[in-house]
Protein backbone atom coordinates (compact mmCIF):
# COMPACT_ATOMS: atom_id res chain seq x y z
CA UNK A 1 0.00 0.00 0.00
CA UNK A 2 1.15 3.48 -0.75
CA UNK A 3 0.28 5.32 2.42
CA UNK A 4 3.49 6.76 3.83
CA UNK A 5 3.10 4.88 7.12
CA UNK A 6 5.76 2.20 6.61
CA UNK A 7 8.01 3.66 9.33
CA UNK A 8 5.28 3.77 11.97
CA UNK A 9 4.61 1.06 14.55
CA UNK A 10 1.22 -0.57 15.12
CA UNK A 11 -0.40 -1.85 18.29
CA UNK A 12 -1.97 -0.43 21.42
CA UNK A 13 -0.91 1.93 24.19
CA UNK A 14 -1.29 0.67 27.76
CA UNK A 15 -4.16 2.29 29.66
CA UNK A 16 -1.92 3.58 32.46
CA UNK A 17 0.35 5.26 29.91
CA UNK A 18 -2.67 6.85 28.20
CA UNK A 19 -3.94 8.22 31.52
CA UNK A 20 -0.65 10.07 31.97
CA UNK A 21 -1.18 12.12 28.80
CA UNK A 22 -3.63 14.73 27.65
CA UNK A 23 -5.64 13.72 24.61
CA UNK A 24 -3.63 16.15 22.50
CA UNK A 25 -0.36 14.56 23.68
CA UNK A 26 -1.74 11.10 22.86
CA UNK A 27 -2.78 12.01 19.32
CA UNK A 28 0.46 13.94 18.74
CA UNK A 29 2.27 10.71 19.59
CA UNK A 30 0.33 8.96 16.82
CA UNK A 31 1.25 11.73 14.38
CA UNK A 32 4.97 11.81 15.19
CA UNK A 33 5.35 8.04 15.55
CA UNK A 34 6.28 7.96 19.23
CA UNK A 35 3.07 5.99 19.86
CA UNK A 36 1.81 3.13 17.71
CA UNK A 37 -1.10 3.52 15.33
CA UNK A 38 -3.88 0.97 15.78
CA UNK A 39 -3.75 -2.21 13.74
CA UNK A 40 -6.75 -1.09 11.65
CA UNK A 41 -4.50 1.69 10.33
CA UNK A 42 -2.02 -0.95 9.26
CA UNK A 43 -4.71 -3.12 7.66
CA UNK A 44 -6.24 -0.27 5.67
CA UNK A 45 -3.03 1.70 5.10
CA UNK A 46 -4.02 5.00 6.67
CA UNK A 47 -2.05 7.45 8.78
CA UNK A 48 -2.77 10.15 11.34
CA UNK A 49 -0.87 13.11 9.90
CA UNK A 50 -1.93 16.30 11.70
CA UNK A 51 -3.42 17.32 15.03
CA UNK A 52 -4.40 20.48 16.87
CA UNK A 53 -6.95 20.58 19.65
CA UNK A 54 -10.25 19.52 18.10
CA UNK A 55 -8.86 18.85 14.61
CA UNK A 56 -7.19 15.71 13.25
CA UNK A 57 -6.24 14.76 9.70
CA UNK A 58 -6.24 11.09 8.73
CA UNK A 59 -4.90 10.26 5.27
CA UNK A 60 -4.99 7.27 2.94
CA UNK A 61 -4.30 6.57 -0.69
CA UNK A 62 -6.92 4.08 -1.90
CA UNK A 63 -5.70 1.22 -4.06
CA UNK A 64 -7.22 -1.92 -5.57
CA UNK A 65 -7.49 -3.60 -2.14
CA UNK A 66 -10.04 -0.93 -1.14
CA UNK A 67 -12.44 -1.49 -4.04
CA UNK A 68 -15.97 -2.87 -3.84
CA UNK A 69 -17.35 -5.25 -6.51
CA UNK A 70 -18.39 -2.27 -8.65
CA UNK A 71 -14.77 -1.09 -8.80
CA UNK A 72 -15.13 2.03 -6.66
CA UNK A 73 -13.66 2.71 -3.23
CA UNK A 74 -15.63 0.80 -0.61
CA UNK A 75 -17.68 2.97 1.73
CA UNK A 76 -16.21 1.05 4.67
CA UNK A 77 -12.83 2.70 4.06
CA UNK A 78 -14.40 6.14 4.04
CA UNK A 79 -16.46 5.35 7.16
CA UNK A 80 -13.37 4.11 8.99
CA UNK A 81 -11.41 7.25 8.11
CA UNK A 82 -14.31 9.42 9.31
CA UNK A 83 -14.67 7.41 12.53
CA UNK A 84 -10.94 7.63 13.20
CA UNK A 85 -10.51 11.36 12.56
CA UNK A 86 -13.66 12.38 14.44
CA UNK A 87 -12.90 10.20 17.46
CA UNK A 88 -9.31 11.41 17.61
CA UNK A 89 -10.39 15.05 17.16
CA UNK A 90 -12.61 14.73 20.23
CA UNK A 91 -9.84 12.93 22.10
CA UNK A 92 -7.43 15.76 21.28
CA UNK A 93 -9.58 18.09 23.43
CA UNK A 94 -9.50 15.93 26.58
CA UNK A 95 -7.55 16.61 29.74
CA UNK A 96 -5.01 14.25 31.26
CA UNK A 97 -6.59 11.13 32.74
CA UNK A 98 -9.79 11.35 30.69
CA UNK A 99 -10.37 8.76 27.97
mmCIF file of N, CA, C and O in Angstrom:
data_model
loop_
_atom_site.group_PDB
_atom_site.id
_atom_site.type_symbol
_atom_site.label_atom_id
_atom_site.label_comp_id
_atom_site.label_asym_id
_atom_site.label_seq_id
_atom_site.Cartn_x
_atom_site.Cartn_y
_atom_site.Cartn_z
ATOM 1 N N UNK A 1 0.830 -1.189 0.000
ATOM 2 C CA UNK A 1 0.000 0.000 0.000
ATOM 3 C C UNK A 1 0.868 1.244 0.000
ATOM 4 O O UNK A 1 1.863 1.302 0.693
ATOM 5 N N UNK A 2 0.439 2.224 -0.707
ATOM 6 C CA UNK A 2 1.154 3.483 -0.753
ATOM 7 C C UNK A 2 0.473 4.448 0.199
ATOM 8 O O UNK A 2 -0.478 5.118 -0.145
ATOM 9 N N UNK A 3 0.941 4.470 1.443
ATOM 10 C CA UNK A 3 0.281 5.320 2.420
ATOM 11 C C UNK A 3 1.231 6.199 3.198
ATOM 12 O O UNK A 3 0.812 7.069 3.926
ATOM 13 N N UNK A 4 2.546 5.950 3.094
ATOM 14 C CA UNK A 4 3.486 6.757 3.829
ATOM 15 C C UNK A 4 3.591 6.402 5.293
ATOM 16 O O UNK A 4 4.112 7.167 6.080
ATOM 17 N N UNK A 5 3.078 5.252 5.706
ATOM 18 C CA UNK A 5 3.101 4.877 7.116
ATOM 19 C C UNK A 5 4.038 3.720 7.399
ATOM 20 O O UNK A 5 4.039 3.181 8.483
ATOM 21 N N UNK A 6 4.885 3.353 6.454
ATOM 22 C CA UNK A 6 5.755 2.197 6.612
ATOM 23 C C UNK A 6 6.666 2.301 7.828
ATOM 24 O O UNK A 6 6.988 1.298 8.439
ATOM 25 N N UNK A 7 7.091 3.520 8.213
ATOM 26 C CA UNK A 7 8.012 3.659 9.335
ATOM 27 C C UNK A 7 7.313 3.699 10.686
ATOM 28 O O UNK A 7 7.973 3.742 11.706
ATOM 29 N N UNK A 8 6.015 3.700 10.716
ATOM 30 C CA UNK A 8 5.275 3.766 11.972
ATOM 31 C C UNK A 8 5.066 2.368 12.545
ATOM 32 O O UNK A 8 5.044 1.382 11.831
ATOM 33 N N UNK A 9 4.897 2.313 13.856
ATOM 34 C CA UNK A 9 4.607 1.064 14.545
ATOM 35 C C UNK A 9 3.098 0.936 14.730
ATOM 36 O O UNK A 9 2.366 1.928 14.673
ATOM 37 N N UNK A 10 2.654 -0.282 14.952
ATOM 38 C CA UNK A 10 1.225 -0.567 15.124
ATOM 39 C C UNK A 10 1.017 -1.377 16.385
ATOM 40 O O UNK A 10 1.830 -2.226 16.724
ATOM 41 N N UNK A 11 -0.084 -1.116 17.065
ATOM 42 C CA UNK A 11 -0.398 -1.846 18.290
ATOM 43 C C UNK A 11 -1.329 -1.022 19.156
ATOM 44 O O UNK A 11 -2.165 -0.270 18.663
ATOM 45 N N UNK A 12 -1.149 -1.163 20.464
ATOM 46 C CA UNK A 12 -1.970 -0.431 21.417
ATOM 47 C C UNK A 12 -1.062 0.249 22.436
ATOM 48 O O UNK A 12 0.107 -0.110 22.584
ATOM 49 N N UNK A 13 -1.618 1.207 23.135
ATOM 50 C CA UNK A 13 -0.906 1.926 24.192
ATOM 51 C C UNK A 13 -1.559 1.534 25.507
ATOM 52 O O UNK A 13 -2.786 1.616 25.644
ATOM 53 N N UNK A 14 -0.767 1.101 26.467
ATOM 54 C CA UNK A 14 -1.287 0.668 27.762
ATOM 55 C C UNK A 14 -2.143 1.766 28.398
ATOM 56 O O UNK A 14 -1.828 2.955 28.288
ATOM 57 N N UNK A 15 -3.221 1.347 29.057
ATOM 58 C CA UNK A 15 -4.162 2.289 29.658
ATOM 59 C C UNK A 15 -3.489 3.224 30.661
ATOM 60 O O UNK A 15 -3.785 4.424 30.682
ATOM 61 N N UNK A 16 -2.576 2.718 31.475
ATOM 62 C CA UNK A 16 -1.924 3.582 32.458
ATOM 63 C C UNK A 16 -1.050 4.634 31.776
ATOM 64 O O UNK A 16 -0.951 5.768 32.245
ATOM 65 N N UNK A 17 -0.446 4.284 30.664
ATOM 66 C CA UNK A 17 0.346 5.265 29.913
ATOM 67 C C UNK A 17 -0.560 6.323 29.304
ATOM 68 O O UNK A 17 -0.238 7.510 29.311
ATOM 69 N N UNK A 18 -1.714 5.900 28.778
ATOM 70 C CA UNK A 18 -2.667 6.847 28.196
ATOM 71 C C UNK A 18 -3.169 7.833 29.240
ATOM 72 O O UNK A 18 -3.313 9.025 28.960
ATOM 73 N N UNK A 19 -3.421 7.349 30.452
ATOM 74 C CA UNK A 19 -3.941 8.216 31.517
ATOM 75 C C UNK A 19 -2.950 9.299 31.920
ATOM 76 O O UNK A 19 -3.332 10.320 32.469
ATOM 77 N N UNK A 20 -1.666 9.089 31.634
ATOM 78 C CA UNK A 20 -0.648 10.065 31.970
ATOM 79 C C UNK A 20 -0.476 11.161 30.931
ATOM 80 O O UNK A 20 0.404 12.008 31.080
ATOM 81 N N UNK A 21 -1.288 11.136 29.886
ATOM 82 C CA UNK A 21 -1.181 12.120 28.804
ATOM 83 C C UNK A 21 -2.494 12.845 28.600
ATOM 84 O O UNK A 21 -3.563 12.271 28.833
ATOM 85 N N UNK A 22 -2.410 14.078 28.126
ATOM 86 C CA UNK A 22 -3.632 14.733 27.651
ATOM 87 C C UNK A 22 -4.018 14.048 26.338
ATOM 88 O O UNK A 22 -3.200 13.357 25.723
ATOM 89 N N UNK A 23 -5.227 14.273 25.900
ATOM 90 C CA UNK A 23 -5.640 13.723 24.612
ATOM 91 C C UNK A 23 -4.799 14.264 23.473
ATOM 92 O O UNK A 23 -4.449 13.542 22.542
ATOM 93 N N UNK A 24 -4.455 15.544 23.545
ATOM 94 C CA UNK A 24 -3.631 16.150 22.498
ATOM 95 C C UNK A 24 -2.248 15.496 22.464
ATOM 96 O O UNK A 24 -1.732 15.202 21.386
ATOM 97 N N UNK A 25 -1.658 15.231 23.629
ATOM 98 C CA UNK A 25 -0.361 14.560 23.678
ATOM 99 C C UNK A 25 -0.452 13.149 23.084
ATOM 100 O O UNK A 25 0.440 12.720 22.359
ATOM 101 N N UNK A 26 -1.542 12.454 23.389
ATOM 102 C CA UNK A 26 -1.736 11.104 22.860
ATOM 103 C C UNK A 26 -1.789 11.127 21.328
ATOM 104 O O UNK A 26 -1.058 10.397 20.659
ATOM 105 N N UNK A 27 -2.635 11.980 20.773
ATOM 106 C CA UNK A 27 -2.784 12.010 19.317
ATOM 107 C C UNK A 27 -1.503 12.528 18.664
ATOM 108 O O UNK A 27 -1.109 12.037 17.603
ATOM 109 N N UNK A 28 -0.813 13.475 19.292
ATOM 110 C CA UNK A 28 0.459 13.942 18.741
ATOM 111 C C UNK A 28 1.457 12.796 18.660
ATOM 112 O O UNK A 28 2.225 12.697 17.710
ATOM 113 N N UNK A 29 1.415 11.885 19.630
ATOM 114 C CA UNK A 29 2.271 10.706 19.587
ATOM 115 C C UNK A 29 1.962 9.812 18.398
ATOM 116 O O UNK A 29 2.867 9.194 17.824
ATOM 117 N N UNK A 30 0.700 9.732 18.013
ATOM 118 C CA UNK A 30 0.326 8.958 16.822
ATOM 119 C C UNK A 30 0.869 9.634 15.567
ATOM 120 O O UNK A 30 1.351 8.974 14.649
ATOM 121 N N UNK A 31 0.781 10.960 15.540
ATOM 122 C CA UNK A 31 1.249 11.726 14.375
ATOM 123 C C UNK A 31 2.756 11.598 14.213
ATOM 124 O O UNK A 31 3.257 11.329 13.118
ATOM 125 N N UNK A 32 3.503 11.781 15.313
ATOM 126 C CA UNK A 32 4.966 11.806 15.191
ATOM 127 C C UNK A 32 5.618 10.426 15.300
ATOM 128 O O UNK A 32 6.832 10.307 15.161
ATOM 129 N N UNK A 33 4.814 9.393 15.536
ATOM 130 C CA UNK A 33 5.345 8.036 15.554
ATOM 131 C C UNK A 33 5.912 7.581 16.883
ATOM 132 O O UNK A 33 6.435 6.473 16.978
ATOM 133 N N UNK A 34 5.809 8.400 17.922
ATOM 134 C CA UNK A 34 6.284 7.959 19.230
ATOM 135 C C UNK A 34 5.307 7.003 19.901
ATOM 136 O O UNK A 34 5.673 6.317 20.852
ATOM 137 N N UNK A 35 4.070 6.965 19.423
ATOM 138 C CA UNK A 35 3.074 5.990 19.857
ATOM 139 C C UNK A 35 2.616 5.199 18.641
ATOM 140 O O UNK A 35 2.578 5.725 17.523
ATOM 141 N N UNK A 36 2.234 3.944 18.849
ATOM 142 C CA UNK A 36 1.808 3.128 17.710
ATOM 143 C C UNK A 36 0.412 3.485 17.226
ATOM 144 O O UNK A 36 -0.471 3.807 18.016
ATOM 145 N N UNK A 37 0.241 3.422 15.917
ATOM 146 C CA UNK A 37 -1.097 3.516 15.335
ATOM 147 C C UNK A 37 -1.821 2.206 15.612
ATOM 148 O O UNK A 37 -1.195 1.169 15.825
ATOM 149 N N UNK A 38 -3.152 2.221 15.568
ATOM 150 C CA UNK A 38 -3.878 0.969 15.777
ATOM 151 C C UNK A 38 -3.698 0.036 14.579
ATOM 152 O O UNK A 38 -3.278 0.444 13.503
ATOM 153 N N UNK A 39 -3.985 -1.230 14.795
ATOM 154 C CA UNK A 39 -3.751 -2.214 13.736
ATOM 155 C C UNK A 39 -4.718 -2.047 12.565
ATOM 156 O O UNK A 39 -4.414 -2.489 11.456
ATOM 157 N N UNK A 40 -5.848 -1.389 12.775
ATOM 158 C CA UNK A 40 -6.748 -1.094 11.653
ATOM 159 C C UNK A 40 -6.060 -0.143 10.682
ATOM 160 O O UNK A 40 -6.220 -0.261 9.462
ATOM 161 N N UNK A 41 -5.259 0.785 11.200
ATOM 162 C CA UNK A 41 -4.503 1.692 10.333
ATOM 163 C C UNK A 41 -3.529 0.910 9.467
ATOM 164 O O UNK A 41 -3.350 1.217 8.287
ATOM 165 N N UNK A 42 -2.928 -0.110 10.038
ATOM 166 C CA UNK A 42 -2.018 -0.947 9.257
ATOM 167 C C UNK A 42 -2.783 -1.731 8.194
ATOM 168 O O UNK A 42 -2.378 -1.786 7.031
ATOM 169 N N UNK A 43 -3.902 -2.318 8.586
ATOM 170 C CA UNK A 43 -4.707 -3.120 7.662
ATOM 171 C C UNK A 43 -5.182 -2.300 6.466
ATOM 172 O O UNK A 43 -5.097 -2.754 5.321
ATOM 173 N N UNK A 44 -5.672 -1.099 6.733
ATOM 174 C CA UNK A 44 -6.237 -0.272 5.665
ATOM 175 C C UNK A 44 -5.236 0.701 5.058
ATOM 176 O O UNK A 44 -5.527 1.337 4.047
ATOM 177 N N UNK A 45 -4.064 0.839 5.660
ATOM 178 C CA UNK A 45 -3.031 1.698 5.099
ATOM 179 C C UNK A 45 -3.275 3.181 5.285
ATOM 180 O O UNK A 45 -2.970 3.980 4.415
ATOM 181 N N UNK A 46 -3.834 3.568 6.445
ATOM 182 C CA UNK A 46 -4.017 5.004 6.670
ATOM 183 C C UNK A 46 -3.074 5.501 7.750
ATOM 184 O O UNK A 46 -2.457 4.732 8.473
ATOM 185 N N UNK A 47 -2.957 6.811 7.839
ATOM 186 C CA UNK A 47 -2.049 7.447 8.780
ATOM 187 C C UNK A 47 -2.754 8.620 9.447
ATOM 188 O O UNK A 47 -3.674 9.212 8.874
ATOM 189 N N UNK A 48 -2.322 8.943 10.642
ATOM 190 C CA UNK A 48 -2.772 10.150 11.341
ATOM 191 C C UNK A 48 -1.652 11.157 11.129
ATOM 192 O O UNK A 48 -0.534 10.956 11.589
ATOM 193 N N UNK A 49 -1.947 12.237 10.373
ATOM 194 C CA UNK A 49 -0.874 13.108 9.896
ATOM 195 C C UNK A 49 -0.824 14.499 10.517
ATOM 196 O O UNK A 49 0.220 15.145 10.447
ATOM 197 N N UNK A 50 -1.916 14.964 11.084
ATOM 198 C CA UNK A 50 -1.931 16.299 11.696
ATOM 199 C C UNK A 50 -2.870 16.304 12.880
ATOM 200 O O UNK A 50 -3.892 15.621 12.877
ATOM 201 N N UNK A 51 -2.523 17.131 13.889
ATOM 202 C CA UNK A 51 -3.421 17.319 15.029
ATOM 203 C C UNK A 51 -3.217 18.695 15.641
ATOM 204 O O UNK A 51 -2.094 19.188 15.736
ATOM 205 N N UNK A 52 -4.311 19.331 15.961
ATOM 206 C CA UNK A 52 -4.395 20.475 16.868
ATOM 207 C C UNK A 52 -5.634 20.192 17.702
ATOM 208 O O UNK A 52 -6.447 19.339 17.340
ATOM 209 N N UNK A 53 -5.801 20.859 18.797
ATOM 210 C CA UNK A 53 -6.949 20.583 19.653
ATOM 211 C C UNK A 53 -8.250 20.669 18.863
ATOM 212 O O UNK A 53 -8.563 21.710 18.280
ATOM 213 N N UNK A 54 -8.970 19.562 18.795
ATOM 214 C CA UNK A 54 -10.252 19.518 18.105
ATOM 215 C C UNK A 54 -10.195 19.276 16.608
ATOM 216 O O UNK A 54 -11.228 19.227 15.950
ATOM 217 N N UNK A 55 -8.994 19.092 16.049
ATOM 218 C CA UNK A 55 -8.861 18.853 14.610
ATOM 219 C C UNK A 55 -7.770 17.826 14.351
ATOM 220 O O UNK A 55 -6.646 17.974 14.815
ATOM 221 N N UNK A 56 -8.140 16.781 13.605
ATOM 222 C CA UNK A 56 -7.194 15.713 13.253
ATOM 223 C C UNK A 56 -7.352 15.404 11.773
ATOM 224 O O UNK A 56 -8.461 15.373 11.251
ATOM 225 N N UNK A 57 -6.227 15.171 11.103
ATOM 226 C CA UNK A 57 -6.236 14.762 9.703
ATOM 227 C C UNK A 57 -5.752 13.322 9.621
ATOM 228 O O UNK A 57 -4.687 12.990 10.140
ATOM 229 N N UNK A 58 -6.575 12.485 8.994
ATOM 230 C CA UNK A 58 -6.240 11.091 8.729
ATOM 231 C C UNK A 58 -6.168 10.948 7.218
ATOM 232 O O UNK A 58 -7.077 11.386 6.512
ATOM 233 N N UNK A 59 -5.078 10.355 6.713
ATOM 234 C CA UNK A 59 -4.898 10.263 5.266
ATOM 235 C C UNK A 59 -4.737 8.816 4.811
ATOM 236 O O UNK A 59 -4.255 7.967 5.553
ATOM 237 N N UNK A 60 -5.149 8.582 3.580
ATOM 238 C CA UNK A 60 -4.987 7.274 2.939
ATOM 239 C C UNK A 60 -4.972 7.476 1.438
ATOM 240 O O UNK A 60 -5.589 8.415 0.920
ATOM 241 N N UNK A 61 -4.272 6.594 0.760
ATOM 242 C CA UNK A 61 -4.298 6.567 -0.691
ATOM 243 C C UNK A 61 -4.967 5.259 -1.103
ATOM 244 O O UNK A 61 -4.363 4.195 -0.973
ATOM 245 N N UNK A 62 -6.231 5.317 -1.527
ATOM 246 C CA UNK A 62 -6.920 4.082 -1.900
ATOM 247 C C UNK A 62 -6.200 3.354 -3.031
ATOM 248 O O UNK A 62 -5.605 3.974 -3.917
ATOM 249 N N UNK A 63 -6.263 2.042 -2.985
ATOM 250 C CA UNK A 63 -5.703 1.217 -4.058
ATOM 251 C C UNK A 63 -6.676 0.082 -4.347
ATOM 252 O O UNK A 63 -7.793 0.069 -3.813
ATOM 253 N N UNK A 64 -6.283 -0.874 -5.157
ATOM 254 C CA UNK A 64 -7.223 -1.920 -5.565
ATOM 255 C C UNK A 64 -7.699 -2.811 -4.418
ATOM 256 O O UNK A 64 -8.720 -3.468 -4.548
ATOM 257 N N UNK A 65 -7.013 -2.809 -3.284
ATOM 258 C CA UNK A 65 -7.491 -3.602 -2.144
ATOM 259 C C UNK A 65 -8.670 -2.931 -1.437
ATOM 260 O O UNK A 65 -9.319 -3.547 -0.602
ATOM 261 N N UNK A 66 -8.947 -1.681 -1.766
ATOM 262 C CA UNK A 66 -10.035 -0.930 -1.144
ATOM 263 C C UNK A 66 -11.301 -0.877 -2.005
ATOM 264 O O UNK A 66 -12.244 -0.186 -1.654
ATOM 265 N N UNK A 67 -11.316 -1.592 -3.106
ATOM 266 C CA UNK A 67 -12.444 -1.491 -4.035
ATOM 267 C C UNK A 67 -13.575 -2.448 -3.690
ATOM 268 O O UNK A 67 -13.350 -3.550 -3.205
ATOM 269 N N UNK A 68 -14.797 -1.999 -3.968
ATOM 270 C CA UNK A 68 -15.967 -2.872 -3.839
ATOM 271 C C UNK A 68 -16.172 -3.609 -5.165
ATOM 272 O O UNK A 68 -15.435 -3.372 -6.131
ATOM 273 N N UNK A 69 -17.152 -4.500 -5.266
ATOM 274 C CA UNK A 69 -17.349 -5.252 -6.510
ATOM 275 C C UNK A 69 -17.638 -4.387 -7.741
ATOM 276 O O UNK A 69 -17.396 -4.809 -8.867
ATOM 277 N N UNK A 70 -18.115 -3.162 -7.523
ATOM 278 C CA UNK A 70 -18.390 -2.269 -8.651
ATOM 279 C C UNK A 70 -17.135 -1.546 -9.128
ATOM 280 O O UNK A 70 -17.172 -0.838 -10.125
ATOM 281 N N UNK A 71 -16.030 -1.706 -8.397
ATOM 282 C CA UNK A 71 -14.774 -1.093 -8.803
ATOM 283 C C UNK A 71 -14.525 0.297 -8.255
ATOM 284 O O UNK A 71 -13.606 0.981 -8.684
ATOM 285 N N UNK A 72 -15.352 0.738 -7.306
ATOM 286 C CA UNK A 72 -15.134 2.027 -6.661
ATOM 287 C C UNK A 72 -14.669 1.796 -5.229
ATOM 288 O O UNK A 72 -14.784 0.691 -4.699
ATOM 289 N N UNK A 73 -14.150 2.842 -4.605
ATOM 290 C CA UNK A 73 -13.660 2.708 -3.233
ATOM 291 C C UNK A 73 -14.821 2.341 -2.316
ATOM 292 O O UNK A 73 -15.876 2.989 -2.325
ATOM 293 N N UNK A 74 -14.611 1.305 -1.526
ATOM 294 C CA UNK A 74 -15.634 0.799 -0.610
ATOM 295 C C UNK A 74 -15.963 1.847 0.449
ATOM 296 O O UNK A 74 -15.068 2.490 0.994
ATOM 297 N N UNK A 75 -17.235 2.011 0.720
ATOM 298 C CA UNK A 75 -17.675 2.969 1.733
ATOM 299 C C UNK A 75 -17.128 2.663 3.115
ATOM 300 O O UNK A 75 -17.007 3.565 3.953
ATOM 301 N N UNK A 76 -16.771 1.412 3.376
ATOM 302 C CA UNK A 76 -16.207 1.052 4.671
ATOM 303 C C UNK A 76 -14.876 1.741 4.933
ATOM 304 O O UNK A 76 -14.559 2.078 6.075
ATOM 305 N N UNK A 77 -14.086 1.972 3.888
ATOM 306 C CA UNK A 77 -12.827 2.701 4.060
ATOM 307 C C UNK A 77 -13.126 4.139 4.463
ATOM 308 O O UNK A 77 -12.557 4.654 5.430
ATOM 309 N N UNK A 78 -14.044 4.756 3.746
ATOM 310 C CA UNK A 78 -14.402 6.139 4.037
ATOM 311 C C UNK A 78 -14.986 6.260 5.446
ATOM 312 O O UNK A 78 -14.635 7.166 6.206
ATOM 313 N N UNK A 79 -15.850 5.329 5.822
ATOM 314 C CA UNK A 79 -16.459 5.353 7.155
ATOM 315 C C UNK A 79 -15.407 5.179 8.247
ATOM 316 O O UNK A 79 -15.466 5.841 9.289
ATOM 317 N N UNK A 80 -14.426 4.313 8.010
ATOM 318 C CA UNK A 80 -13.367 4.106 8.993
ATOM 319 C C UNK A 80 -12.512 5.352 9.146
ATOM 320 O O UNK A 80 -12.149 5.735 10.265
ATOM 321 N N UNK A 81 -12.188 6.007 8.038
ATOM 322 C CA UNK A 81 -11.413 7.246 8.111
ATOM 323 C C UNK A 81 -12.180 8.328 8.872
ATOM 324 O O UNK A 81 -11.612 9.034 9.716
ATOM 325 N N UNK A 82 -13.472 8.444 8.601
ATOM 326 C CA UNK A 82 -14.307 9.416 9.305
ATOM 327 C C UNK A 82 -14.371 9.089 10.794
ATOM 328 O O UNK A 82 -14.184 9.973 11.641
ATOM 329 N N UNK A 83 -14.607 7.836 11.131
ATOM 330 C CA UNK A 83 -14.672 7.410 12.531
ATOM 331 C C UNK A 83 -13.358 7.720 13.245
ATOM 332 O O UNK A 83 -13.354 8.232 14.368
ATOM 333 N N UNK A 84 -12.254 7.424 12.590
ATOM 334 C CA UNK A 84 -10.942 7.633 13.203
ATOM 335 C C UNK A 84 -10.649 9.115 13.421
ATOM 336 O O UNK A 84 -10.233 9.516 14.515
ATOM 337 N N UNK A 85 -10.856 9.938 12.396
ATOM 338 C CA UNK A 85 -10.511 11.359 12.556
ATOM 339 C C UNK A 85 -11.443 12.058 13.528
ATOM 340 O O UNK A 85 -10.987 12.887 14.327
ATOM 341 N N UNK A 86 -12.720 11.728 13.522
ATOM 342 C CA UNK A 86 -13.655 12.382 14.442
ATOM 343 C C UNK A 86 -13.397 11.959 15.887
ATOM 344 O O UNK A 86 -13.394 12.791 16.798
ATOM 345 N N UNK A 87 -13.184 10.667 16.105
ATOM 346 C CA UNK A 87 -12.899 10.196 17.459
ATOM 347 C C UNK A 87 -11.612 10.786 18.005
ATOM 348 O O UNK A 87 -11.540 11.207 19.167
ATOM 349 N N UNK A 88 -10.585 10.842 17.172
ATOM 350 C CA UNK A 88 -9.309 11.408 17.609
ATOM 351 C C UNK A 88 -9.403 12.919 17.797
ATOM 352 O O UNK A 88 -8.744 13.483 18.681
ATOM 353 N N UNK A 89 -10.209 13.599 16.987
ATOM 354 C CA UNK A 89 -10.388 15.048 17.156
ATOM 355 C C UNK A 89 -11.016 15.354 18.514
ATOM 356 O O UNK A 89 -10.602 16.285 19.210
ATOM 357 N N UNK A 90 -12.001 14.555 18.898
ATOM 358 C CA UNK A 90 -12.607 14.727 20.227
ATOM 359 C C UNK A 90 -11.581 14.411 21.305
ATOM 360 O O UNK A 90 -11.419 15.157 22.266
ATOM 361 N N UNK A 91 -10.856 13.324 21.116
ATOM 362 C CA UNK A 91 -9.844 12.929 22.101
ATOM 363 C C UNK A 91 -8.801 14.023 22.286
ATOM 364 O O UNK A 91 -8.316 14.258 23.397
ATOM 365 N N UNK A 92 -8.440 14.714 21.217
ATOM 366 C CA UNK A 92 -7.428 15.764 21.284
ATOM 367 C C UNK A 92 -7.855 16.953 22.135
ATOM 368 O O UNK A 92 -7.036 17.830 22.407
ATOM 369 N N UNK A 93 -9.097 17.006 22.569
ATOM 370 C CA UNK A 93 -9.580 18.088 23.427
ATOM 371 C C UNK A 93 -9.607 17.688 24.900
ATOM 372 O O UNK A 93 -9.900 18.529 25.749
ATOM 373 N N UNK A 94 -9.325 16.426 25.214
ATOM 374 C CA UNK A 94 -9.500 15.925 26.580
ATOM 375 C C UNK A 94 -8.301 16.204 27.472
ATOM 376 O O UNK A 94 -7.148 16.211 27.022
ATOM 377 N N UNK A 95 -8.587 16.387 28.740
ATOM 378 C CA UNK A 95 -7.547 16.610 29.743
ATOM 379 C C UNK A 95 -6.870 15.307 30.119
ATOM 380 O O UNK A 95 -7.384 14.216 29.824
ATOM 381 N N UNK A 96 -5.750 15.410 30.780
ATOM 382 C CA UNK A 96 -5.011 14.249 31.259
ATOM 383 C C UNK A 96 -5.912 13.383 32.144
ATOM 384 O O UNK A 96 -6.676 13.896 32.962
ATOM 385 N N UNK A 97 -5.837 12.072 31.937
ATOM 386 C CA UNK A 97 -6.594 11.126 32.744
ATOM 387 C C UNK A 97 -7.999 10.839 32.277
ATOM 388 O O UNK A 97 -8.683 9.985 32.814
ATOM 389 N N UNK A 98 -8.448 11.554 31.243
ATOM 390 C CA UNK A 98 -9.790 11.346 30.695
ATOM 391 C C UNK A 98 -9.659 10.602 29.377
ATOM 392 O O UNK A 98 -8.837 10.960 28.539
ATOM 393 N N UNK A 99 -10.470 9.542 29.194
ATOM 394 C CA UNK A 99 -10.366 8.761 27.969
ATOM 395 C C UNK A 99 -11.652 8.687 27.214
ATOM 396 O O UNK A 99 -12.688 9.124 27.642
#
